[in-house]
Phi, psi and omega in degrees: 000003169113139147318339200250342182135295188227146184294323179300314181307322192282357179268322172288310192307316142353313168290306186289326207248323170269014166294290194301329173285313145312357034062299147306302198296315182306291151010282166307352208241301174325293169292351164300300167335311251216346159249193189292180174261156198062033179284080210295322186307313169287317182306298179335309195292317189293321141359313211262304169295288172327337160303311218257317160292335181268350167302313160325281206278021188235339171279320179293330168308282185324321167294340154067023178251141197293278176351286182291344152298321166295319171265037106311290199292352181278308175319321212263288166301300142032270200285339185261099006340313175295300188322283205293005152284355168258000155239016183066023176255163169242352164279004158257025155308320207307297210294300186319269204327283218297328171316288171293356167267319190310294182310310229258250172012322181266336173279305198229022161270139190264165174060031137205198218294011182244022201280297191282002180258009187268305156291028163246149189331311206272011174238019173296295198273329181265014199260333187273015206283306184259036170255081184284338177261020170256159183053194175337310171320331169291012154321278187301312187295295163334310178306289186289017183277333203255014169278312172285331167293331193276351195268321199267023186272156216239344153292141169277111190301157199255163183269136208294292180347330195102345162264204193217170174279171193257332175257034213288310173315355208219003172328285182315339198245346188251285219084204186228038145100170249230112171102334205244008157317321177266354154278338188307289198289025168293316188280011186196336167227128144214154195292139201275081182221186199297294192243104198284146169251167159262145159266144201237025186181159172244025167060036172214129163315285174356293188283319188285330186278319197295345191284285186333295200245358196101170176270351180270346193262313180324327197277331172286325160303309165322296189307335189287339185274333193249003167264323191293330166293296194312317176264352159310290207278312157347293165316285176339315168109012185224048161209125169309000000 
């Protein structure tokens, strides 16, 4: 399972750190351009990144994780968003977009040219990326059915004391604070096996900041990422 603990925690970091080592590469290619020919020293290094990226991405396959795949093609997209408002191309919206209809299409559309590469173990799992009811996962899709019940429920949760919460009205918009998801959805869900666990999270970004900080700190993460496309795209010319 990784250095990191668990196989998904090293895929998200994975998600986050090889956009940038692409990132580099770009870098690198660029200033190669832009210096004499036969710069052994800049060949080494762009030599060095591509490596390093292609080690990245061959650990992140092996991690079989969906979550940080799907955070990759976001990523992915970003950073080639950012790029082309900072040099004014727009043809490299192209590559991420064009990236993520192939992989999603070429992985979980069934009965077509990707069916044998859908069966090797370790492309198994990223083959289930728009399967939400498949395996284990009809789990989850249960899970989030219980966020909205639980931030919009009309009951207050109650207290070892006897008492209730007190803010219980202002839940929905703060949430219940950083971590208390598994004492909070204790009280109205746990998962139905041999040996019930609590959860401590709902395995949706979404869902888990609105438990947390509220709908006012979600609409504020969100917003800081939907500013960053808007003056991206904006710079571009192609938001008024």
């Amino acid at each position: 399972f990784s250095m990191a603990g668990q196989a998904i925690a090293l895929g998200g970091y994975l998600a986050m750190v090889l956009p940038l080592s692409l990132w580099r590469i770009l870098r690198q290619v660029q200033s190669l351009r832009q210096s004499s020919p036969g710069c052994a020293l800049r060949l080494s290094v762009l030599g060095f990144y591509v490596l390093v990226a292609i080690a990245q991405s061959v650990a992140f396959v092996f991690t079989e994780s969906r979550g940080p795949f799907v955070g990759l093609l976001a990523s992915l997209l970003l950073i080639c968003t950012l790029s082309a408002a900072r040099w004014n191309r727009r043809r490299l919206l192209i590559v991420p977009l064009a990236l993520a209809v192939l992989l999603l299409t070429f992985f979980n559309i069934p009965n077509r040219p990707g069916k044998r590469l859908r069966s090797l173990r370790s492309l198994q799992r990223f083959s289930q990326v728009l399967s939400p009811r498949e395996a284990h996962d009809s789990f989850r899709a249960d899970l989030w059915k219980e966020a909205p019940r639980l931030m919009l429920s009309p009951f207050p949760l109650p207290y070892p004391n006897g008492g209730s919460d007190g803010f219980h009205s202002l839940r929905p918009f703060v949430g219940y604070g950083p971590e208390t998801l598994a004492g909070v959805l204790a009280h109205q869900y746990t998962v139905l096996e041999a040996n019930p666990t609590l959860e401590n999270q709902f395995h949706n970004l979404t869902w888990d900041l609105w438990a947390s900080v509220g709908a006012l700190g979600a609409a504020a993460f969100l917003a800081l990422f939907s500013f960053a496309f808007f003056y991206a795209y904006r710079r571009l010319g192609m938001v008024l």
